[in-house]
Amino acid sequence: MDAVAVVAPEEELNLHRIARIQFDQVRPYLREIDDYEGLADFLFRPERLVEVVLPVLMDDGAIATFTGYRVLHSSIRGPGKGGIRFHPNVDQDEVQALAFWMTMKCALVYVPFGGAKGGVQCDPHALSLNEKSRLTRRFIAALGETIGPYTDIPAPDVYTDAQTMAWIYDTFEMMHPGDNNKPVVTGKPLELGGSPGREAATAQGCLYATEHFLELGGLPGMTGLSGVTVAIQGFGNAGRNAARLFANAGAVIVGVSDSQGGIYEPTGMPLAAVEHHKDTTGSVIDFPGTKSLEHQEVLELPCDILIPAALENQITLQNVDRIDTRLVVEAANGPITPAADRVLADRGIHILPDILANAGGVVVSYYEWVQNLENHQWDEHEVLDKLRTKMRRATEKVVLSRAALSETYEEAAAAHIERHGAGREVPPPDLRIAAYVVAVELTARSALQRGIWP
Ligand code: NAD
């Protein structure tokens, strides 16, 4: 069973509206945006929404019809970039939010891409490998010129992987013979032009950002990961690699979970053995010597660092009071609702926001794209060195931005009240708002430099 968010009735859960709330939170701190009437609306709304209907021949001879989406949120700073997700909850609002977050992420880590995202509403566990291949190929064929190496470049996301990217490349290559089509998609297998380091890049970026945040004094008394306890929700690309990398850096992994449930061992668990158990049984549950957990319980474990690495809306008003950690590192996109954000801030729990924490994936996707354009393959250490530098710089920008915003908070709040009246609360600056300020400012500046055409 996949994550089902339990929520209080007053809480906003629509991801597109959540994205808008997050965007609007920066406006008191970036008054230049409202100096240009209509600019904020232009920056938030997606450039292009595509919905396609996909008939697929199933193994039993039946025809199943799926719906696929691709949203190009922004090409202000370069071609659209963003993953493709196969999941039952995929809909236009979810894809729009994820595409917007990609625009913000690319700006924050300063890669020359805009944001995009795609998905097919389906249950990937119910599809055979051949059915998944046919669905992928039909999706790419239906998207036609919507994607391309210089316009919109897909990558993996939930329940898609390097094999899915290989099918995407192959399908696009069949439709465009004679061109160098490798850069049309990233996250490919190494043999087909994938980049060394891409598979674990999202988790690697989480690690680099977390380590640097600690070095910068983000959590007083904790300067490194040695002996630090970590709980992780999700054991796929982001979660499983994070577990391995944080453990290698000295952290103690006390809890992990996947879509079937979780496991807990307060003294730490032998990760290689847990991975073997997952590979042989399909889940982490029932790993010998650990306590079994219900889905959401992993989020409530006492730990120093909590890493949600599964789906959106996992920490809500319903469970936020039970979160027992010092720092949440958002490997997943959108795991915390805005209402829960405020509660965590009031409780002094920091959040390394998704647009920073999980940006390692798109950074190495960018490096893959560059290598493909050059028909070249870099060594893994070169990729990781560059990724580390990018993640550290982005982390510094966010920390510095927060410090600068804090100084101007009173002024920002007064300006906000003057513009919108006293009814709307102005949240004090946290790391998420600080990250958005950096990203929105760069995107806005780029838009104005290009000019509004005609
Ligand atoms: P994945 O398909 O590899 O793994 C998803 C994992 O989540 C699986 O282990 C699944 O069992 C687990 N899961 C699903 N429901 C769960 C639940 N209720 N409780 C616990 N676990 C549950 O996907 P992924 O690529 O690791 O993506 C995970 C998150 O990371 C998503 O939010 C995605 O957008 C984000 N992300 C991924 C990348 C990337 O490069 N893959 C990059 C940036 C962000």
Coordinates of C-alpha atoms and ligand atoms in Angstrom, one line a residue:
M1 CA 0.0 0.0 0.0
D2 CA 1.3 3.5 -0.8
A3 CA 1.2 6.5 1.5
V4 CA -2.2 7.8 2.4
A5 CA -2.0 11.1 4.2
V6 CA -4.2 11.4 7.3
V7 CA -5.1 15.1 7.6
A8 CA -6.9 17.6 9.7
P9 CA -9.9 19.2 7.8
E10 CA -8.5 22.7 7.7
E11 CA -5.2 21.7 6.1
E12 CA -4.3 22.4 2.5
L13 CA -3.3 19.3 0.7
N14 CA -3.7 20.1 -3.0
L15 CA 0.0 20.2 -4.1
H16 CA -0.5 22.9 -6.7
R17 CA -2.1 25.2 -4.1
I18 CA 0.7 24.2 -1.6
A19 CA 3.2 25.3 -4.2
R20 CA 1.4 28.6 -4.5
I21 CA 1.4 29.1 -0.7
Q22 CA 5.2 28.5 -0.7
F23 CA 5.7 30.9 -3.6
D24 CA 3.6 33.6 -2.0
Q25 CA 5.5 33.3 1.3
V26 CA 8.6 34.9 -0.4
R27 CA 6.7 38.0 -1.6
P28 CA 7.1 40.1 1.6
Y29 CA 10.8 39.5 1.3
L30 CA 11.1 40.2 -2.4
R31 CA 9.1 43.4 -2.9
E32 CA 10.7 44.0 -6.3
I33 CA 8.4 41.3 -7.7
D34 CA 5.3 43.2 -6.8
D35 CA 6.8 46.3 -8.3
Y36 CA 5.9 44.7 -11.7
E37 CA 2.2 44.1 -11.7
G38 CA 1.5 40.6 -12.9
L39 CA 5.1 39.3 -12.7
A40 CA 4.3 37.0 -9.8
D41 CA 1.5 35.4 -11.7
F42 CA 3.7 34.8 -14.7
L43 CA 6.5 33.3 -12.6
F44 CA 4.1 30.9 -10.9
R45 CA 1.9 29.7 -13.8
P46 CA 3.2 26.8 -16.0
E47 CA 4.1 27.6 -19.6
R48 CA 2.6 24.4 -21.0
L49 CA 0.4 21.6 -19.9
V50 CA 0.1 18.5 -22.0
E51 CA -2.3 15.6 -21.3
V52 CA -2.3 12.5 -23.4
V53 CA -4.4 9.3 -23.5
L54 CA -2.4 6.1 -23.8
P55 CA -3.9 2.9 -25.0
V56 CA -1.6 0.0 -24.1
L57 CA -1.9 -3.7 -25.1
M58 CA -1.7 -5.7 -21.9
D59 CA -0.1 -9.2 -21.7
D60 CA -3.6 -10.9 -21.6
G61 CA -4.6 -9.2 -24.8
A62 CA -6.9 -6.5 -23.2
I63 CA -6.4 -2.8 -24.0
A64 CA -5.9 -0.6 -21.0
T65 CA -6.1 3.2 -21.3
F66 CA -3.9 5.4 -19.2
T67 CA -3.6 9.2 -18.8
G68 CA -0.2 10.8 -19.0
Y69 CA 0.9 14.4 -18.3
R70 CA 3.9 16.6 -19.0
V71 CA 4.1 20.0 -17.7
L72 CA 6.8 22.6 -18.7
H73 CA 6.7 25.0 -15.9
S74 CA 9.4 27.4 -17.0
S75 CA 11.9 27.8 -19.7
I76 CA 13.1 31.2 -18.5
R77 CA 16.5 29.9 -17.5
G78 CA 16.9 27.1 -20.0
P79 CA 15.2 23.9 -21.2
G80 CA 12.6 22.2 -18.9
K81 CA 14.0 19.5 -16.7
G82 CA 12.2 17.0 -14.5
G83 CA 11.4 13.4 -13.8
I84 CA 8.6 11.1 -14.9
R85 CA 6.6 9.4 -12.3
F86 CA 4.4 6.3 -12.5
H87 CA 1.9 6.3 -9.7
P88 CA -1.9 6.0 -9.1
N89 CA -2.0 9.5 -7.5
V90 CA -0.5 11.3 -10.6
D91 CA -2.8 14.1 -11.8
Q92 CA -2.4 17.5 -13.4
D93 CA -2.2 19.4 -10.1
E94 CA 0.6 17.1 -8.7
V95 CA 2.6 17.3 -11.9
Q96 CA 2.2 21.1 -12.0
A97 CA 3.5 21.4 -8.4
L98 CA 6.4 19.1 -9.1
A99 CA 7.3 21.1 -12.2
F100 CA 7.2 24.4 -10.3
W101 CA 9.5 22.9 -7.7
M102 CA 11.9 21.8 -10.4
T103 CA 12.2 25.5 -11.6
M104 CA 13.0 26.6 -8.1
K105 CA 15.5 23.8 -7.6
C106 CA 17.4 24.4 -10.8
A107 CA 17.6 28.1 -10.0
L108 CA 18.8 27.5 -6.4
V109 CA 21.6 25.2 -7.5
Y110 CA 22.3 27.4 -10.5
V111 CA 22.0 24.9 -13.3
P112 CA 20.8 26.4 -16.6
F113 CA 17.5 24.6 -16.8
G114 CA 13.9 25.5 -16.2
G115 CA 11.5 23.2 -14.5
A116 CA 9.3 20.4 -15.9
K117 CA 7.7 17.2 -14.7
G118 CA 5.7 14.3 -16.1
G119 CA 3.8 11.3 -15.0
V120 CA 1.4 8.5 -15.9
Q121 CA -1.5 7.6 -13.6
C122 CA -1.0 3.9 -13.2
D123 CA -0.3 1.2 -10.6
P124 CA 3.3 0.3 -11.6
H125 CA 3.2 -2.8 -9.3
A126 CA 0.4 -4.2 -11.4
L127 CA 2.3 -3.9 -14.6
S128 CA 4.7 -6.5 -16.1
L129 CA 8.1 -5.4 -17.4
N130 CA 6.8 -5.6 -21.0
E131 CA 3.6 -3.7 -20.1
K132 CA 5.7 -1.0 -18.5
S133 CA 7.9 -0.8 -21.6
R134 CA 4.9 -0.5 -23.9
L135 CA 3.4 2.2 -21.6
T136 CA 6.6 4.2 -21.6
R137 CA 7.1 4.0 -25.3
R138 CA 3.5 5.0 -26.0
F139 CA 3.8 7.9 -23.6
I140 CA 7.0 9.2 -25.3
A141 CA 5.5 8.7 -28.8
A142 CA 2.4 10.6 -27.7
L143 CA 4.4 13.5 -26.2
G144 CA 6.1 13.9 -29.7
E145 CA 8.0 17.1 -29.9
T146 CA 6.9 18.1 -26.4
I147 CA 10.2 16.7 -25.2
G148 CA 13.6 17.2 -26.8
P149 CA 17.4 17.7 -25.9
Y150 CA 17.0 21.5 -26.0
T151 CA 13.4 21.9 -24.9
D152 CA 12.3 19.6 -22.2
I153 CA 14.5 16.7 -20.8
P154 CA 12.9 13.9 -18.6
A155 CA 14.6 11.9 -15.9
P156 CA 13.6 9.2 -13.3
D157 CA 11.2 9.8 -10.4
V158 CA 9.0 7.6 -8.3
Y159 CA 8.7 4.1 -9.8
T160 CA 10.7 4.8 -12.9
D161 CA 14.4 4.0 -13.2
A162 CA 17.4 3.7 -15.5
Q163 CA 15.6 1.0 -17.5
T164 CA 12.6 3.3 -18.0
M165 CA 15.0 6.0 -19.2
A166 CA 16.6 3.6 -21.7
W167 CA 13.2 2.9 -23.2
I168 CA 12.6 6.7 -23.4
Y169 CA 15.9 7.2 -25.2
D170 CA 15.3 4.3 -27.6
T171 CA 11.8 5.5 -28.5
F172 CA 12.9 9.1 -29.1
E173 CA 15.9 7.9 -31.1
M174 CA 13.6 5.8 -33.3
M175 CA 11.5 9.0 -33.9
H176 CA 14.6 11.2 -34.7
P177 CA 17.2 9.1 -36.5
G178 CA 20.5 10.7 -37.3
D179 CA 20.5 13.1 -34.4
N180 CA 22.5 12.9 -31.2
N181 CA 19.5 12.0 -29.0
K182 CA 21.4 11.0 -25.9
P183 CA 20.7 14.3 -24.2
V184 CA 16.9 14.0 -24.5
V185 CA 16.7 12.1 -21.2
T186 CA 19.0 11.7 -18.1
G187 CA 19.3 8.9 -15.5
K188 CA 20.1 6.5 -18.4
P189 CA 22.1 3.3 -17.8
L190 CA 25.9 3.9 -17.9
E191 CA 26.2 1.9 -21.1
L192 CA 23.7 4.3 -22.9
G193 CA 25.4 7.5 -21.9
G194 CA 24.3 7.7 -18.3
S195 CA 26.6 9.6 -15.9
P196 CA 28.8 8.0 -13.3
G197 CA 27.3 9.0 -9.9
R198 CA 23.7 9.7 -11.2
E199 CA 22.1 6.6 -9.6
A200 CA 22.9 7.8 -6.0
A201 CA 23.1 11.5 -6.8
T202 CA 19.9 12.6 -5.1
A203 CA 21.0 10.9 -1.8
Q204 CA 24.6 12.1 -2.3
G205 CA 23.4 15.7 -2.6
C206 CA 21.3 15.2 0.6
L207 CA 24.4 14.1 2.4
Y208 CA 26.6 17.0 1.1
A209 CA 23.9 19.6 2.0
T210 CA 23.4 18.1 5.5
E211 CA 27.1 17.8 6.2
H212 CA 27.7 21.4 5.2
F213 CA 24.6 22.7 7.1
L214 CA 26.1 21.1 10.2
E215 CA 29.6 22.5 9.5
L216 CA 28.0 25.9 9.2
G217 CA 26.6 25.5 12.7
G218 CA 23.0 24.8 11.7
L219 CA 22.4 22.5 14.7
P220 CA 24.4 23.7 17.7
G221 CA 26.5 20.9 19.3
M222 CA 26.4 18.7 16.2
T223 CA 29.2 19.4 13.8
G224 CA 29.3 16.1 11.9
L225 CA 27.4 12.9 11.3
S226 CA 29.4 10.6 13.5
G227 CA 27.0 8.8 15.9
V228 CA 24.0 10.9 14.7
T229 CA 20.8 8.9 14.6
V230 CA 18.8 8.9 11.4
A231 CA 15.4 7.6 10.4
I232 CA 14.4 7.3 6.8
Q233 CA 10.9 6.9 5.2
G234 CA 11.1 5.2 1.7
F235 CA 13.7 2.7 0.6
G236 CA 13.9 3.4 -3.2
N237 CA 16.4 5.4 -5.1
A238 CA 16.5 8.4 -2.7
G239 CA 15.9 6.6 0.6
R240 CA 18.0 3.5 0.2
N241 CA 21.1 5.4 -1.1
A242 CA 20.7 7.9 1.6
A243 CA 20.7 5.1 4.2
R244 CA 23.9 3.7 2.8
L245 CA 25.7 7.1 2.4
F246 CA 24.7 8.5 5.8
A247 CA 25.8 5.2 7.4
N248 CA 29.1 5.4 5.6
A249 CA 29.5 8.9 6.9
G250 CA 29.2 7.6 10.5
A251 CA 25.4 8.0 11.1
V252 CA 23.4 5.4 12.9
I253 CA 20.4 4.3 10.9
V254 CA 17.7 3.5 13.5
G255 CA 14.7 3.2 11.3
V256 CA 13.7 2.6 7.6
S257 CA 10.5 1.9 5.8
D258 CA 9.0 1.2 2.4
S259 CA 5.5 0.9 1.0
Q260 CA 4.8 -2.2 3.1
G261 CA 5.9 -0.9 6.5
G262 CA 9.0 -0.1 8.6
I263 CA 11.6 -1.5 11.0
Y264 CA 13.2 0.0 14.0
E265 CA 16.4 -0.8 15.9
P266 CA 17.6 2.1 18.3
T267 CA 21.2 0.9 18.3
G268 CA 21.4 0.9 14.4
M269 CA 20.9 -1.7 11.8
P270 CA 23.3 -3.6 9.5
L271 CA 22.5 -1.9 6.2
A272 CA 24.0 -4.4 3.8
A273 CA 21.9 -7.1 5.4
V274 CA 18.8 -5.0 5.3
E275 CA 19.4 -4.3 1.6
H276 CA 19.8 -8.0 0.9
H277 CA 16.6 -8.7 2.7
K278 CA 14.8 -6.0 0.6
D279 CA 16.2 -7.5 -2.6
T280 CA 15.2 -11.0 -1.7
T281 CA 11.8 -10.4 -0.1
G282 CA 10.7 -7.2 -1.8
S283 CA 10.5 -5.2 1.5
V284 CA 12.4 -4.2 4.5
I285 CA 9.7 -5.5 6.8
D286 CA 10.4 -8.5 9.0
F287 CA 14.1 -8.0 9.0
P288 CA 15.3 -10.2 11.8
G289 CA 16.1 -8.5 15.1
T290 CA 14.2 -5.3 14.5
K291 CA 10.8 -4.0 15.8
S292 CA 8.1 -3.8 13.1
L293 CA 6.5 -0.4 12.5
E294 CA 3.3 0.8 10.8
H295 CA 3.8 3.0 7.7
Q296 CA 3.8 6.4 9.3
E297 CA 5.5 5.3 12.6
V298 CA 9.0 5.7 11.1
L299 CA 8.4 9.4 10.9
E300 CA 7.8 9.6 14.6
L301 CA 10.9 7.7 15.8
P302 CA 13.2 9.6 18.2
C303 CA 16.2 10.6 16.0
D304 CA 18.6 13.5 15.3
I305 CA 17.8 13.6 11.6
L306 CA 14.6 12.5 9.8
I307 CA 14.7 11.9 6.1
P308 CA 11.3 11.6 4.3
A309 CA 12.2 9.9 1.0
A310 CA 8.9 8.6 -0.3
L311 CA 6.0 10.8 -1.2
E312 CA 4.3 14.2 -0.6
N313 CA 2.1 15.2 2.4
Q314 CA 3.6 12.8 4.9
I315 CA 4.1 15.3 7.8
T316 CA 0.7 17.0 8.3
L317 CA -1.2 18.6 11.2
Q318 CA -2.2 15.1 12.1
N319 CA 1.2 13.8 13.1
V320 CA 3.5 16.9 13.3
D321 CA 3.3 17.0 17.1
R322 CA 4.7 13.5 17.3
I323 CA 7.8 14.3 15.1
D324 CA 10.7 13.7 17.4
T325 CA 13.8 15.0 15.6
R326 CA 16.1 18.0 15.4
L327 CA 16.4 18.3 11.6
V328 CA 14.2 17.1 8.7
V329 CA 16.1 16.6 5.4
E330 CA 13.5 16.5 2.6
A331 CA 14.8 13.9 0.1
A332 CA 11.3 13.6 -1.1
N333 CA 9.5 16.4 -2.8
G334 CA 6.8 18.1 -0.8
P335 CA 6.7 15.8 2.2
I336 CA 5.6 18.5 4.7
T337 CA 2.5 20.5 4.4
P338 CA 2.7 24.3 4.9
A339 CA 0.6 24.1 8.1
A340 CA 3.0 21.4 9.5
D341 CA 6.0 23.6 8.4
R342 CA 4.8 26.3 10.8
V343 CA 4.4 23.9 13.7
L344 CA 7.9 22.4 13.1
A345 CA 9.3 26.0 13.0
D346 CA 7.6 26.9 16.3
R347 CA 9.0 23.8 17.8
G348 CA 12.5 24.7 16.7
I349 CA 12.9 21.8 14.3
H350 CA 14.8 22.8 11.2
I351 CA 14.0 21.7 7.7
L352 CA 16.5 21.4 4.8
P353 CA 13.9 22.0 2.1
D354 CA 13.4 19.7 -0.9
I355 CA 14.5 22.3 -3.4
L356 CA 17.9 22.2 -1.7
A357 CA 18.1 18.8 -0.1
N358 CA 17.2 16.6 -3.1
A359 CA 18.7 18.8 -5.8
G360 CA 21.7 16.4 -6.3
G361 CA 19.6 14.4 -8.7
V362 CA 19.1 17.3 -11.1
V363 CA 22.7 18.5 -10.7
V364 CA 24.1 15.2 -11.9
S365 CA 21.4 15.0 -14.6
Y366 CA 22.7 18.3 -15.8
Y367 CA 26.3 16.8 -15.8
E368 CA 24.9 13.8 -17.8
W369 CA 23.3 16.2 -20.3
V370 CA 26.6 18.1 -20.7
Q371 CA 28.6 14.8 -21.2
N372 CA 26.0 13.7 -23.8
L373 CA 26.3 16.9 -25.8
E374 CA 30.1 16.4 -25.8
N375 CA 29.9 12.7 -26.4
H376 CA 32.1 12.2 -23.5
Q377 CA 32.1 10.4 -20.1
W378 CA 33.7 11.9 -17.0
D379 CA 35.1 9.9 -14.1
E380 CA 32.9 9.4 -11.0
H381 CA 35.3 11.4 -8.8
E382 CA 35.0 14.4 -11.2
V383 CA 31.2 14.2 -11.0
L384 CA 31.1 13.9 -7.2
D385 CA 33.6 16.8 -6.7
K386 CA 31.5 19.1 -8.9
L387 CA 28.3 17.9 -7.1
R388 CA 29.8 18.5 -3.7
T389 CA 30.9 22.1 -4.7
K390 CA 27.4 22.9 -6.1
M391 CA 25.6 21.5 -3.0
R392 CA 27.8 23.3 -0.6
R393 CA 27.4 26.6 -2.4
A394 CA 23.6 26.3 -2.5
T395 CA 23.5 25.4 1.2
E396 CA 25.6 28.5 2.0
K397 CA 23.3 30.6 -0.2
V398 CA 20.3 29.4 1.8
V399 CA 21.9 29.9 5.2
L400 CA 23.1 33.4 4.3
S401 CA 19.7 34.3 2.8
R402 CA 18.0 33.3 6.0
A403 CA 20.4 35.4 8.0
A404 CA 19.7 38.4 5.8
L405 CA 16.0 37.9 5.8
S406 CA 15.9 37.7 9.6
E407 CA 17.4 41.1 9.8
T408 CA 14.7 42.6 7.6
Y409 CA 11.9 40.6 9.0
E410 CA 10.1 43.4 10.8
E411 CA 10.3 45.6 7.8
A412 CA 9.1 42.7 5.5
A413 CA 6.1 42.0 7.8
A414 CA 5.1 45.7 7.9
A415 CA 5.3 45.9 4.1
H416 CA 3.2 42.8 3.7
I417 CA 0.5 44.1 6.1
E418 CA 0.4 47.4 4.3
R419 CA -0.1 45.7 0.9
H420 CA -2.5 42.9 1.9
G421 CA -4.1 44.1 5.2
A422 CA -3.5 42.7 8.6
G423 CA -5.4 39.5 8.2
R424 CA -2.6 37.4 6.6
E425 CA 0.1 36.1 8.8
V426 CA 3.7 36.7 7.6
P427 CA 5.7 33.7 8.6
P428 CA 9.1 34.4 10.0
P429 CA 11.9 33.4 7.6
D430 CA 12.9 29.7 7.8
L431 CA 15.2 27.8 5.5
R432 CA 12.4 27.0 3.0
I433 CA 11.5 30.7 2.6
A434 CA 15.2 31.6 2.4
A435 CA 15.7 29.0 -0.4
Y436 CA 12.7 30.2 -2.3
V437 CA 13.8 33.8 -2.0
V438 CA 17.1 32.9 -3.8
A439 CA 15.4 30.9 -6.4
V440 CA 12.5 33.3 -7.2
E441 CA 14.8 36.2 -7.3
L442 CA 17.1 34.6 -9.8
T443 CA 14.2 33.5 -12.0
A444 CA 12.5 36.9 -11.8
R445 CA 15.8 38.7 -12.7
S446 CA 16.3 36.3 -15.7
A447 CA 12.7 36.9 -16.9
L448 CA 13.2 40.7 -16.7
Q449 CA 16.6 40.6 -18.4
R450 CA 15.1 38.6 -21.3
G451 CA 12.1 40.9 -21.4
I452 CA 8.4 40.1 -21.9
W453 CA 7.9 39.5 -25.6
P454 CA 6.6 41.0 -27.9
Ligands
NAD1 P1 11.5 5.2 -5.9 O1 10.4 4.7 -6.7 O2 12.9 4.7 -6.2 O3 11.2 4.8 -4.3 C1 10.0 5.2 -3.7 C2 10.1 4.5 -2.3 O4 9.0 5.0 -1.5 C3 9.9 3.0 -2.4 O5 10.8 2.4 -1.6 C4 8.5 2.8 -1.9 O6 8.3 1.5 -1.3 C5 8.4 3.9 -0.9 N1 7.1 4.2 -0.4 C6 6.0 4.4 -1.0 N2 5.0 4.7 -0.1 C7 5.5 4.6 1.1 C8 5.0 4.8 2.4 N3 3.8 5.0 2.7 N4 5.9 4.6 3.5 C9 7.2 4.4 3.2 N5 7.7 4.2 2.0 C10 6.9 4.3 1.0 O7 11.4 6.7 -5.9 P2 12.5 7.8 -5.6 O8 13.1 8.2 -6.9 O9 13.4 7.3 -4.5 O10 11.6 9.0 -5.1 C11 11.3 9.3 -3.8 C12 11.1 10.7 -3.5 O11 12.3 11.4 -3.9 C13 10.0 11.4 -4.4 O12 9.4 12.4 -3.7 C14 10.8 12.0 -5.6 O13 10.1 13.0 -6.2 C15 12.0 12.4 -4.8 N6 13.2 12.7 -5.7 C16 13.7 11.7 -6.4 C17 14.8 12.0 -7.3 C18 15.5 10.9 -8.1 O14 16.5 11.2 -8.7 N7 15.0 9.7 -8.1 C19 15.3 13.3 -7.3 C20 14.8 14.2 -6.5 C21 13.7 13.9 -5.7

